[in-house]
Each structure stands twice: as C-alpha cells, then as structure tokens.
Amino acid sequence: MKIVLVQTAPTRGDIAANLADHVAHINRAVAAGADLVIFPELSLTGYEPALAADLAMSPADARLDAFQQLSQEHNLIIGVGLPTRGETGLHISLVLFQPDGLRRAYHKRYLHADEEPFFISGPNFPTLTVAGMNVGLAICYELSIPEHALSAHEGGAALYLASVAKTAAGMDNAGQRLSEIARQYGIPALISNSVGPSDNFIGAGRSAIWDSDGRLSQALPADRPGMLVYDSETGRTEALVA
C-alpha cells in the first residue's frame, strides 16, 4: 500500500481555492500510485476556528463531489480535513472519500482546550481498512492522548497516521510522541501538517514518517508545501516538494 501525506499551504477561509489545490495534489498522488491520500487538519478551510461556523458543511455537500469522483476513478481513499456540522455543534472532521461511493467522517474526539469554544467532541472509529491494512487515524491533539493510540492498537492498527495543524513547538512534541507510539506498538507512525499562516500561528510543516522502531525515516521542509510518499510493503519513502 502507498500512502501519500500532503503538506498544504491553505488560503484562509477560501474553500474554492483550497479545493483546487487539493485536486492538484491528489492528481500528483495518483501519479505516485497512492492508495490513501491524507491532508492536514481542517485543510479545506485552513485551521480557522473562529470562521468555522460560516465554513462548516456536510460530508454530502456537492462541492466535495470532485473528491468522490477522483476516489472512484482511481480506486483510492482520500481524507480531507474540514469543519462539519453535527446535530448539537461543529466537529473537526476528516472526511474520507472511498471508491465504493461511501463518505465516512472521522470526527475529532479529544479536543484541545482552545478548540472547545468552537467545536464539540464527535464519534470516530479506531481504524480504517485500506488495501487490507488497518490504519489508525488521529486528528492533531488526539495523538497526545495515550488512550487514543491504545484504541488504535486494540483495533489492529498496522500503522498510526495523524492529520494535524501544528506550530514548530507542536511538531517537536508530536515527533517525540509519534516516535514513542511507533516503538511502543511496533508500527510506523506518520503525520501530515500544513505550512503558513493559520488562525493565530504559523504552520510548521515537517510532515514526517517514523519507522516501527521509532526512527525518523523522512520529513518535508518546514516552509514549503509538498507530499511524502510511504510504501508500507517496502518501507521506502519519497519526498515530493513543490
């Protein structure tokens, strides 16, 4: 299985521009042989909690049909970060577009305190099956919660994958934590981050992969968009920088 981690430089609140950028990245991922493409946290809108109420949409929104079409045309799963509207509030979600035509929403369960004025915790699932392999998913702060990684492990995760929006300091901490998860459970750990201005911070990029011994295999730059390709069968990684 080939996983492509996309590192974006989102335009604040501009869904149309970000969508076009996502499609361009997906087409490049298809050329790289991707089975799974994962974008950063709230990638489609940028990480903008104060704007989320105006930007939130349903996973069934017609503006997202381009992702569904690409998923079915190329037989791959695409995970896009966006705010979604639940019955009692807004969720930070990773919407998964699947070749069978179904759209699944993984909602962030463990929120950072700064997010609680804007979002509510939502239900999710411990693993996603891709090409016969169970992938443990996480959205940003969740990776710091031991129970979250344990749940993925108990669900049979063969690797752990986090979609995030983090600062340089946040990436330092995330790197240490993901290395620990990799060593503890003997599985690779991956992270997809954004670059550039978001909310009140600067996204620090450095999307990366750690092997099952917790060693850093490869990382993208801190200041440029790009993609990181991981082959789960060979362990080979490849950086594609814009």
Coordinates of N, CA and C in Angstrom, one line a residue:
M1 N 0.8 -1.2 0.0 CA 0.0 0.0 0.0 C 0.9 1.2 0.0
K2 N 0.5 2.2 -0.8 CA 1.2 3.5 -0.8 C 0.3 4.6 -0.2
I3 N 0.9 5.3 0.8 CA 0.2 6.4 1.5 C 0.9 7.7 1.1
V4 N 0.1 8.7 0.7 CA 0.6 10.0 0.4 C 0.2 11.0 1.5
L5 N 1.1 11.6 2.2 CA 0.8 12.6 3.1 C 1.0 14.0 2.4
V6 N -0.1 14.8 2.4 CA 0.0 16.0 1.7 C 0.3 17.2 2.7
Q7 N 1.2 18.0 2.4 CA 1.5 19.2 3.2 C 1.1 20.4 2.4
T8 N 0.0 21.0 2.9 CA -0.6 22.2 2.1 C -0.2 23.5 2.7
A9 N -0.5 24.5 2.0 CA -0.4 25.9 2.4 C -1.7 26.6 2.2
P10 N -2.7 26.3 3.1 CA -4.1 26.7 2.8 C -4.3 28.3 2.8
T11 N -5.3 28.6 2.0 CA -5.7 30.0 1.9 C -6.8 30.2 2.9
R12 N -6.7 31.1 3.8 CA -7.6 31.3 4.9 C -9.1 31.5 4.5
G13 N -9.9 30.5 4.8 CA -11.3 30.5 4.5 C -11.7 30.4 3.1
D14 N -10.8 30.2 2.2 CA -11.2 30.2 0.7 C -11.3 28.7 0.3
I15 N -12.5 28.2 0.4 CA -12.8 26.8 0.1 C -12.5 26.5 -1.4
A16 N -12.9 27.4 -2.3 CA -12.7 27.1 -3.7 C -11.3 27.0 -4.1
A17 N -10.5 28.0 -3.6 CA -9.0 27.9 -3.9 C -8.4 26.7 -3.3
N18 N -8.7 26.4 -2.0 CA -8.1 25.2 -1.4 C -8.6 23.9 -2.0
L19 N -9.8 23.9 -2.5 CA -10.3 22.7 -3.2 C -9.5 22.4 -4.4
A20 N -9.3 23.5 -5.2 CA -8.5 23.3 -6.4 C -7.1 22.9 -6.1
D21 N -6.5 23.4 -5.1 CA -5.2 22.9 -4.6 C -5.2 21.5 -4.2
H22 N -6.2 21.1 -3.5 CA -6.3 19.7 -3.1 C -6.4 18.8 -4.3
V23 N -7.2 19.1 -5.3 CA -7.3 18.3 -6.5 C -6.0 18.2 -7.2
A24 N -5.2 19.2 -7.3 CA -3.9 19.2 -7.9 C -3.0 18.2 -7.2
H25 N -3.0 18.3 -5.9 CA -2.2 17.4 -5.1 C -2.7 15.9 -5.3
I26 N -4.0 15.7 -5.3 CA -4.5 14.3 -5.5 C -4.0 13.8 -6.8
N27 N -4.1 14.6 -7.9 CA -3.6 14.1 -9.2 C -2.2 13.7 -9.2
R28 N -1.4 14.5 -8.4 CA 0.1 14.1 -8.3 C 0.2 12.8 -7.5
A29 N -0.6 12.7 -6.5 CA -0.6 11.5 -5.6 C -1.0 10.2 -6.5
V30 N -2.0 10.4 -7.3 CA -2.4 9.3 -8.2 C -1.2 8.9 -9.1
A31 N -0.5 9.8 -9.6 CA 0.7 9.5 -10.4 C 1.8 8.8 -9.6
A32 N 1.8 9.0 -8.3 CA 2.8 8.3 -7.4 C 2.3 6.9 -7.0
G33 N 1.0 6.6 -7.4 CA 0.5 5.2 -7.1 C -0.2 5.1 -5.8
A34 N -0.8 6.2 -5.3 CA -1.4 6.3 -4.0 C -2.6 5.4 -3.8
D35 N -2.7 4.7 -2.7 CA -3.9 4.0 -2.2 C -4.7 4.8 -1.2
L36 N -4.0 5.7 -0.5 CA -4.6 6.5 0.5 C -3.9 7.9 0.5
V37 N -4.7 9.0 0.4 CA -4.1 10.3 0.5 C -4.7 11.0 1.7
I38 N -3.9 11.6 2.5 CA -4.3 12.3 3.7 C -3.8 13.7 3.7
F39 N -4.8 14.6 4.0 CA -4.5 16.1 4.1 C -4.4 16.5 5.6
P40 N -3.9 17.7 5.9 CA -3.8 18.2 7.3 C -5.1 18.5 7.9
E41 N -5.1 18.8 9.1 CA -6.3 19.1 9.9 C -7.0 20.4 9.3
L42 N -8.3 20.3 9.1 CA -9.0 21.4 8.5 C -8.4 22.0 7.3
S43 N -7.9 21.1 6.4 CA -7.1 21.6 5.2 C -7.9 22.3 4.2
L44 N -9.2 22.0 4.1 CA -10.0 22.6 3.1 C -10.4 24.1 3.4
T45 N -10.4 24.5 4.6 CA -10.7 25.8 5.0 C -9.5 26.6 5.6
G46 N -8.5 25.8 5.9 CA -7.4 26.4 6.8 C -7.9 26.2 8.2
Y47 N -6.9 26.1 9.2 CA -7.3 25.9 10.6 C -7.7 27.3 11.1
E48 N -9.0 27.5 11.1 CA -9.6 28.8 11.5 C -10.8 28.6 12.3
P49 N -10.6 28.3 13.6 CA -11.8 28.0 14.5 C -12.8 29.1 14.5
A50 N -12.4 30.4 14.5 CA -13.4 31.5 14.6 C -14.2 31.6 13.3
L51 N -13.8 31.0 12.2 CA -14.5 31.1 11.0 C -15.3 29.8 10.7
A52 N -15.2 28.8 11.6 CA -15.7 27.5 11.3 C -17.2 27.5 11.1
A53 N -17.9 28.3 11.9 CA -19.4 28.3 11.9 C -19.9 28.7 10.5
D54 N -19.1 29.6 9.8 CA -19.5 30.1 8.5 C -19.0 29.1 7.4
L55 N -18.0 28.3 7.7 CA -17.4 27.5 6.7 C -17.8 26.0 6.7
A56 N -18.5 25.6 7.8 CA -18.8 24.2 8.0 C -19.8 23.7 7.0
M57 N -19.6 22.4 6.6 CA -20.5 21.8 5.6 C -20.8 20.4 6.0
S58 N -21.7 19.8 5.2 CA -22.0 18.4 5.4 C -21.0 17.6 4.5
P59 N -20.7 16.3 4.9 CA -19.8 15.5 4.0 C -20.5 15.2 2.7
A60 N -21.8 15.4 2.6 CA -22.5 15.2 1.4 C -22.6 16.4 0.5
D61 N -22.0 17.5 0.9 CA -22.0 18.8 0.2 C -21.5 18.6 -1.3
A62 N -22.2 19.1 -2.2 CA -21.9 18.9 -3.6 C -20.5 19.5 -4.0
R63 N -20.0 20.4 -3.2 CA -18.7 21.0 -3.5 C -17.6 19.9 -3.3
L64 N -17.9 18.9 -2.6 CA -17.0 17.8 -2.3 C -17.0 16.7 -3.3
D65 N -17.9 16.8 -4.3 CA -18.1 15.7 -5.3 C -16.8 15.4 -6.1
A66 N -16.0 16.5 -6.3 CA -14.8 16.3 -7.0 C -13.9 15.2 -6.4
F67 N -13.9 15.2 -5.0 CA -13.1 14.3 -4.3 C -13.6 12.8 -4.5
Q68 N -15.0 12.8 -4.4 CA -15.6 11.4 -4.6 C -15.3 10.9 -6.0
Q69 N -15.4 11.7 -7.0 CA -15.1 11.3 -8.3 C -13.7 10.8 -8.5
L70 N -12.7 11.5 -7.9 CA -11.3 11.1 -8.0 C -11.1 9.8 -7.3
S71 N -11.8 9.6 -6.1 CA -11.7 8.4 -5.4 C -12.1 7.2 -6.2
Q72 N -13.2 7.3 -6.9 CA -13.8 6.2 -7.6 C -13.0 6.0 -8.9
E73 N -12.6 7.1 -9.6 CA -11.9 6.9 -10.8 C -10.5 6.2 -10.6
H74 N -9.9 6.5 -9.5 CA -8.5 6.0 -9.3 C -8.4 4.9 -8.2
N75 N -9.6 4.5 -7.6 CA -9.6 3.4 -6.6 C -8.7 3.8 -5.4
L76 N -8.9 4.9 -4.9 CA -8.1 5.3 -3.7 C -9.0 6.0 -2.7
I77 N -8.5 6.0 -1.4 CA -9.3 6.7 -0.4 C -8.6 8.0 -0.1
I78 N -9.4 9.1 0.0 CA -8.9 10.4 0.2 C -9.5 11.0 1.5
G79 N -8.6 11.5 2.4 CA -9.0 12.1 3.6 C -8.8 13.6 3.6
V80 N -9.9 14.3 3.7 CA -9.8 15.8 3.6 C -10.3 16.4 5.0
G81 N -9.5 17.4 5.5 CA -9.9 18.0 6.7 C -10.8 19.2 6.5
L82 N -11.9 19.2 7.3 CA -12.9 20.3 7.2 C -13.8 20.3 8.4
P83 N -14.4 21.5 8.7 CA -15.4 21.5 9.8 C -16.7 21.0 9.3
T84 N -17.4 20.2 10.1 CA -18.7 19.7 9.7 C -19.7 20.0 10.8
R85 N -20.9 20.1 10.4 CA -22.0 20.5 11.3 C -22.7 19.3 11.8
G86 N -22.7 19.1 13.1 CA -23.4 18.0 13.8 C -24.8 18.5 14.3
E87 N -25.5 17.6 15.0 CA -26.8 18.0 15.5 C -26.7 19.0 16.6
T88 N -25.6 19.0 17.4 CA -25.6 19.9 18.5 C -24.3 20.9 18.5
G89 N -23.6 20.9 17.3 CA -22.5 21.7 17.2 C -21.6 21.4 16.1
L90 N -20.4 22.0 16.0 CA -19.5 21.8 14.9 C -18.4 20.7 15.3
H91 N -18.0 19.9 14.3 CA -16.9 19.0 14.5 C -15.7 19.3 13.7
I92 N -14.5 19.0 14.2 CA -13.3 19.0 13.4 C -13.3 17.6 12.8
S93 N -13.4 17.5 11.5 CA -13.5 16.2 10.8 C -12.5 15.9 9.8
L94 N -12.3 14.6 9.6 CA -11.5 14.1 8.4 C -12.5 13.3 7.6
V95 N -13.0 13.9 6.5 CA -14.0 13.2 5.7 C -13.2 12.3 4.7
L96 N -13.6 11.1 4.7 CA -13.0 10.0 3.9 C -13.8 9.7 2.7
F97 N -13.3 9.9 1.5 CA -14.0 9.6 0.2 C -13.5 8.2 -0.2
Q98 N -14.4 7.3 -0.4 CA -14.0 5.9 -0.7 C -14.5 5.4 -2.1
P99 N -13.7 4.5 -2.7 CA -14.1 4.0 -4.0 C -15.5 3.4 -4.1
D100 N -16.0 2.9 -3.0 CA -17.3 2.3 -3.1 C -18.5 3.3 -3.1
G101 N -18.1 4.6 -3.1 CA -19.0 5.7 -3.1 C -19.5 6.2 -1.8
L102 N -19.1 5.5 -0.7 CA -19.5 6.0 0.7 C -18.5 7.0 1.2
R103 N -19.0 8.0 1.9 CA -18.2 9.0 2.5 C -18.4 8.8 4.1
R104 N -17.2 8.7 4.7 CA -17.2 8.5 6.1 C -16.6 9.7 6.8
A105 N -17.1 10.1 7.9 CA -16.5 11.2 8.7 C -15.9 10.7 10.0
Y106 N -14.6 10.9 10.1 CA -13.9 10.7 11.4 C -13.9 12.0 12.1
H107 N -14.6 12.1 13.2 CA -14.7 13.4 14.0 C -13.6 13.4 15.1
K108 N -13.0 14.5 15.3 CA -12.1 14.6 16.4 C -12.8 14.4 17.8
R109 N -12.3 13.4 18.5 CA -13.0 13.1 19.8 C -12.3 13.9 20.9
Y110 N -11.0 14.0 20.9 CA -10.3 14.7 22.0 C -9.9 16.1 21.5
L111 N -10.5 17.1 22.1 CA -10.3 18.5 21.6 C -9.3 19.1 22.6
H112 N -8.5 20.0 22.0 CA -7.6 20.9 22.8 C -8.5 21.9 23.5
A113 N -8.1 22.4 24.6 CA -8.9 23.4 25.4 C -9.2 24.6 24.5
D114 N -8.3 25.0 23.7 CA -8.5 26.2 22.8 C -9.6 26.0 21.8
E115 N -9.9 24.7 21.5 CA -10.9 24.4 20.5 C -12.4 24.3 21.0
E116 N -12.5 24.1 22.4 CA -13.8 23.9 23.0 C -14.8 25.0 22.8
P117 N -14.4 26.3 22.7 CA -15.4 27.3 22.5 C -16.0 27.2 21.1
F118 N -15.4 26.5 20.2 CA -15.8 26.5 18.8 C -16.4 25.1 18.3
F119 N -15.9 24.1 18.9 CA -16.2 22.7 18.4 C -16.7 21.8 19.6
I120 N -17.3 20.7 19.2 CA -17.7 19.7 20.2 C -17.0 18.4 19.8
S121 N -16.8 17.5 20.8 CA -16.3 16.2 20.5 C -17.2 15.4 19.7
G122 N -16.7 14.6 18.8 CA -17.5 13.7 18.0 C -17.1 12.3 18.0
P123 N -18.0 11.4 17.5 CA -17.6 10.0 17.4 C -16.7 9.7 16.3
N124 N -15.9 8.7 16.5 CA -15.0 8.3 15.4 C -14.8 6.7 15.5
F125 N -13.8 6.2 14.8 CA -13.6 4.8 14.8 C -12.1 4.5 14.9
P126 N -11.7 3.4 15.5 CA -10.3 3.2 15.8 C -9.4 3.0 14.6
T127 N -9.9 2.4 13.6 CA -9.1 2.1 12.4 C -9.9 2.2 11.1
L128 N -9.1 2.4 10.0 CA -9.7 2.5 8.7 C -8.9 1.4 7.9
T129 N -9.7 0.5 7.2 CA -9.0 -0.5 6.4 C -8.8 0.0 5.0
V130 N -7.5 -0.1 4.6 CA -7.0 0.4 3.3 C -6.2 -0.8 2.7
A131 N -6.6 -1.3 1.5 CA -5.9 -2.3 0.8 C -5.5 -3.5 1.8
G132 N -6.5 -3.8 2.6 CA -6.3 -4.9 3.5 C -5.5 -4.6 4.8
M133 N -5.1 -3.4 5.0 CA -4.3 -3.0 6.2 C -5.2 -2.0 7.0
N134 N -5.1 -2.2 8.4 CA -5.8 -1.4 9.3 C -4.9 -0.2 9.6
V135 N -5.5 1.0 9.4 CA -4.7 2.3 9.7 C -5.4 3.0 10.8
G136 N -4.6 3.3 11.9 CA -5.2 4.1 13.0 C -5.1 5.6 12.6
L137 N -6.2 6.2 12.8 CA -6.3 7.7 12.4 C -6.3 8.5 13.7
A138 N -5.8 9.7 13.6 CA -5.8 10.7 14.7 C -5.9 12.1 14.1
I139 N -6.5 13.0 14.8 CA -6.5 14.4 14.4 C -5.8 15.2 15.5
C140 N -4.6 15.7 15.2 CA -3.8 16.6 16.0 C -3.8 16.2 17.5
Y141 N -4.4 16.9 18.4 CA -4.3 16.8 19.8 C -4.5 15.3 20.2
E142 N -5.3 14.6 19.5 CA -5.6 13.2 19.8 C -4.3 12.3 20.0
L143 N -3.3 12.6 19.2 CA -2.1 11.8 19.3 C -1.4 11.9 20.6
S144 N -1.7 12.9 21.4 CA -1.1 13.1 22.7 C -1.8 12.3 23.8
I145 N -2.9 11.7 23.5 CA -3.8 11.0 24.4 C -3.4 9.5 24.4
P146 N -2.8 9.0 25.4 CA -2.4 7.5 25.4 C -3.6 6.6 25.0
E147 N -4.8 6.9 25.6 CA -5.9 6.0 25.3 C -6.3 6.0 23.8
H148 N -6.0 7.0 23.1 CA -6.3 7.1 21.7 C -5.4 6.1 20.9
A149 N -4.1 6.2 21.1 CA -3.2 5.2 20.5 C -3.5 3.8 20.9
L150 N -3.8 3.6 22.1 CA -4.1 2.2 22.6 C -5.4 1.7 21.9
S151 N -6.4 2.5 21.7 CA -7.6 2.1 21.0 C -7.3 1.7 19.6
A152 N -6.4 2.5 18.9 CA -6.0 2.1 17.5 C -5.2 0.7 17.6
H153 N -4.4 0.6 18.5 CA -3.6 -0.7 18.7 C -4.6 -1.9 18.9
E154 N -5.5 -1.7 19.8 CA -6.5 -2.8 20.1 C -7.4 -3.0 18.9
G155 N -7.6 -2.0 18.0 CA -8.3 -2.2 16.8 C -7.5 -2.8 15.7
G156 N -6.3 -3.2 15.9 CA -5.5 -3.9 15.0 C -4.7 -3.0 14.0
A157 N -4.4 -1.8 14.4 CA -3.7 -0.8 13.5 C -2.3 -1.3 13.2
A158 N -2.0 -1.3 11.9 CA -0.7 -1.7 11.4 C 0.2 -0.5 11.2
L159 N -0.4 0.7 11.3 CA 0.3 2.0 11.3 C -0.6 3.0 11.9
Y160 N 0.0 4.1 12.3 CA -0.7 5.2 13.0 C -0.5 6.5 12.2
L161 N -1.6 7.2 11.9 CA -1.5 8.3 11.0 C -2.2 9.5 11.5
A162 N -1.6 10.6 11.7 CA -2.1 11.8 12.3 C -2.2 13.0 11.3
S163 N -3.4 13.6 11.2 CA -3.7 14.8 10.4 C -3.7 16.0 11.4
V164 N -2.8 16.9 11.2 CA -2.6 18.0 12.2 C -2.5 19.4 11.6
A165 N -2.5 20.4 12.5 CA -2.2 21.8 12.2 C -1.4 22.2 13.4
K166 N 0.0 22.3 13.2 CA 0.8 22.5 14.4 C 1.9 23.5 14.1
T167 N 2.3 24.2 15.2 CA 3.5 25.1 15.2 C 4.8 24.3 15.2
A168 N 5.9 25.0 15.2 CA 7.2 24.4 15.3 C 7.3 23.6 16.6
A169 N 6.9 24.3 17.7 CA 7.0 23.6 19.0 C 6.1 22.4 19.1
G170 N 4.9 22.6 18.5 CA 3.9 21.5 18.5 C 4.5 20.3 17.7
M171 N 5.2 20.6 16.6 CA 5.8 19.5 15.9 C 6.9 18.8 16.6
D172 N 7.6 19.6 17.4 CA 8.7 18.9 18.2 C 8.1 17.9 19.2
N173 N 7.0 18.3 19.8 CA 6.3 17.5 20.8 C 5.7 16.3 20.1
A174 N 5.0 16.5 18.9 CA 4.4 15.5 18.2 C 5.4 14.4 17.7
G175 N 6.6 14.9 17.3 CA 7.6 14.0 16.8 C 8.0 13.0 17.9
Q176 N 8.2 13.6 19.1 CA 8.6 12.7 20.2 C 7.5 11.7 20.5
R177 N 6.3 12.2 20.5 CA 5.1 11.3 20.9 C 5.0 10.2 19.8
L178 N 5.1 10.6 18.5 CA 4.9 9.6 17.5 C 6.0 8.6 17.4
S179 N 7.2 9.0 17.8 CA 8.3 8.1 17.9 C 8.0 7.1 19.0
E180 N 7.5 7.6 20.1 CA 7.1 6.7 21.2 C 6.0 5.7 20.8
I181 N 5.0 6.2 20.1 CA 3.9 5.3 19.7 C 4.5 4.2 18.8
A182 N 5.4 4.6 17.8 CA 5.9 3.6 16.9 C 6.7 2.5 17.7
R183 N 7.5 2.9 18.6 CA 8.3 2.0 19.4 C 7.4 1.1 20.3
Q184 N 6.4 1.7 20.9 CA 5.6 1.0 21.9 C 4.8 -0.1 21.2
Y185 N 4.2 0.2 20.0 CA 3.4 -0.7 19.3 C 4.0 -1.4 18.2
G186 N 5.3 -1.1 17.8 CA 6.0 -1.7 16.7 C 5.3 -1.5 15.4
I187 N 4.9 -0.2 15.2 CA 4.2 0.1 13.9 C 4.8 1.5 13.4
P188 N 4.8 1.7 12.1 CA 5.2 3.0 11.6 C 4.1 4.1 12.1
A189 N 4.6 5.3 12.2 CA 3.8 6.5 12.6 C 4.0 7.6 11.6
L190 N 2.9 8.2 11.2 CA 3.0 9.2 10.1 C 2.2 10.5 10.5
I191 N 2.7 11.6 10.0 CA 2.0 12.9 10.3 C 1.9 13.8 9.1
S192 N 0.8 14.4 8.9 CA 0.6 15.4 7.8 C 0.2 16.7 8.4
N193 N 1.1 17.7 8.2 CA 0.9 19.1 8.7 C 0.9 20.1 7.6
S194 N 0.4 21.3 7.9 CA 0.3 22.4 7.0 C 1.4 23.4 7.2
V195 N 1.6 24.3 6.2 CA 2.6 25.4 6.4 C 1.9 26.7 6.2
G196 N 2.5 27.8 6.8 CA 2.0 29.1 6.6 C 1.0 29.6 7.6
P197 N 0.4 30.8 7.5 CA -0.4 31.4 8.5 C -1.7 30.6 8.7
S198 N -2.1 30.3 9.9 CA -3.3 29.7 10.3 C -3.8 30.3 11.6
D199 N -5.0 30.8 11.7 CA -5.5 31.3 13.0 C -4.5 32.3 13.5
N200 N -4.0 32.0 14.7 CA -3.0 32.9 15.3 C -1.6 32.4 15.4
F201 N -1.3 31.4 14.5 CA 0.1 30.8 14.5 C 0.5 30.5 13.0
I202 N 1.7 30.1 12.9 CA 2.3 29.7 11.6 C 2.5 28.2 11.6
G203 N 1.9 27.5 10.6 CA 2.0 26.1 10.5 C 3.5 25.8 10.1
A204 N 4.0 24.7 10.8 CA 5.4 24.5 10.7 C 5.8 23.3 9.8
G205 N 4.9 22.8 9.0 CA 5.2 21.7 8.1 C 5.9 20.5 8.7
R206 N 6.9 20.0 8.1 CA 7.7 18.9 8.6 C 6.9 17.6 8.7
S207 N 5.9 17.5 7.8 CA 5.2 16.2 7.7 C 6.3 15.1 7.6
A208 N 6.0 14.0 8.3 CA 7.1 13.0 8.5 C 6.6 11.6 8.7
I209 N 7.5 10.7 8.7 CA 7.3 9.3 8.9 C 8.4 8.7 9.8
W210 N 7.9 7.9 10.8 CA 8.8 7.2 11.7 C 8.6 5.7 11.4
D211 N 9.7 5.0 11.4 CA 9.6 3.5 11.2 C 9.1 2.8 12.5
S212 N 8.9 1.5 12.4 CA 8.4 0.8 13.6 C 9.3 0.7 14.8
D213 N 10.6 1.1 14.6 CA 11.5 1.3 15.7 C 11.5 2.7 16.3
G214 N 10.7 3.6 15.7 CA 10.6 4.9 16.2 C 11.7 5.9 15.6
R215 N 12.4 5.4 14.6 CA 13.4 6.2 13.9 C 12.7 7.1 12.8
L216 N 13.1 8.4 12.8 CA 12.6 9.2 11.7 C 13.1 8.8 10.4
S217 N 12.2 8.5 9.5 CA 12.6 8.0 8.1 C 12.8 9.1 7.2
Q218 N 11.9 10.1 7.2 CA 11.9 11.2 6.2 C 10.9 12.3 6.7
A219 N 11.3 13.5 6.4 CA 10.4 14.7 6.7 C 10.4 15.7 5.6
L220 N 9.3 16.4 5.4 CA 9.3 17.5 4.5 C 9.8 18.8 5.1
P221 N 10.1 19.8 4.3 CA 10.6 21.1 4.9 C 9.5 21.7 5.7
A222 N 10.0 22.7 6.5 CA 9.1 23.5 7.4 C 8.3 24.6 6.7
D223 N 8.7 24.9 5.5 CA 8.1 26.2 4.9 C 7.6 26.0 3.5
R224 N 7.5 24.8 3.0 CA 7.0 24.6 1.6 C 6.0 23.5 1.6
P225 N 5.0 23.6 0.7 CA 4.1 22.5 0.5 C 4.8 21.4 -0.2
G226 N 4.1 20.2 -0.2 CA 4.7 19.1 -0.9 C 4.0 17.8 -0.5
M227 N 4.6 16.7 -0.8 CA 4.0 15.4 -0.5 C 5.1 14.4 0.0
L228 N 4.7 13.5 0.8 CA 5.6 12.5 1.3 C 4.9 11.1 1.0
V229 N 5.6 10.3 0.3 CA 5.0 9.0 -0.2 C 5.7 7.9 0.7
Y230 N 4.8 7.0 1.2 CA 5.3 5.9 2.0 C 4.7 4.6 1.4
D231 N 5.6 3.7 1.2 CA 5.3 2.3 0.7 C 5.3 1.4 1.9
S232 N 4.1 0.9 2.3 CA 4.1 0.1 3.5 C 4.7 -1.3 3.3
E233 N 4.8 -1.8 2.1 CA 5.4 -3.1 1.9 C 6.9 -3.0 1.9
T234 N 7.5 -2.0 1.4 CA 9.0 -1.9 1.4 C 9.6 -1.0 2.4
G235 N 8.7 -0.1 3.0 CA 9.2 0.9 3.9 C 9.9 2.1 3.3
R236 N 9.9 2.1 2.0 CA 10.5 3.2 1.2 C 9.7 4.4 1.3
T237 N 10.4 5.6 1.4 CA 9.8 6.9 1.5 C 10.3 7.8 0.4
E238 N 9.5 8.7 -0.1 CA 9.9 9.7 -1.1 C 9.3 11.0 -0.8
A239 N 10.1 12.1 -0.9 CA 9.6 13.4 -0.7 C 9.4 14.1 -2.0
L240 N 8.3 14.7 -2.2 CA 8.0 15.4 -3.5 C 7.6 16.9 -3.0
V241 N 8.6 17.8 -3.2 CA 8.4 19.1 -2.7 C 8.1 20.1 -3.8
A242 N 7.1 20.9 -3.6 CA 6.7 21.9 -4.6 C 7.8 22.9 -4.9

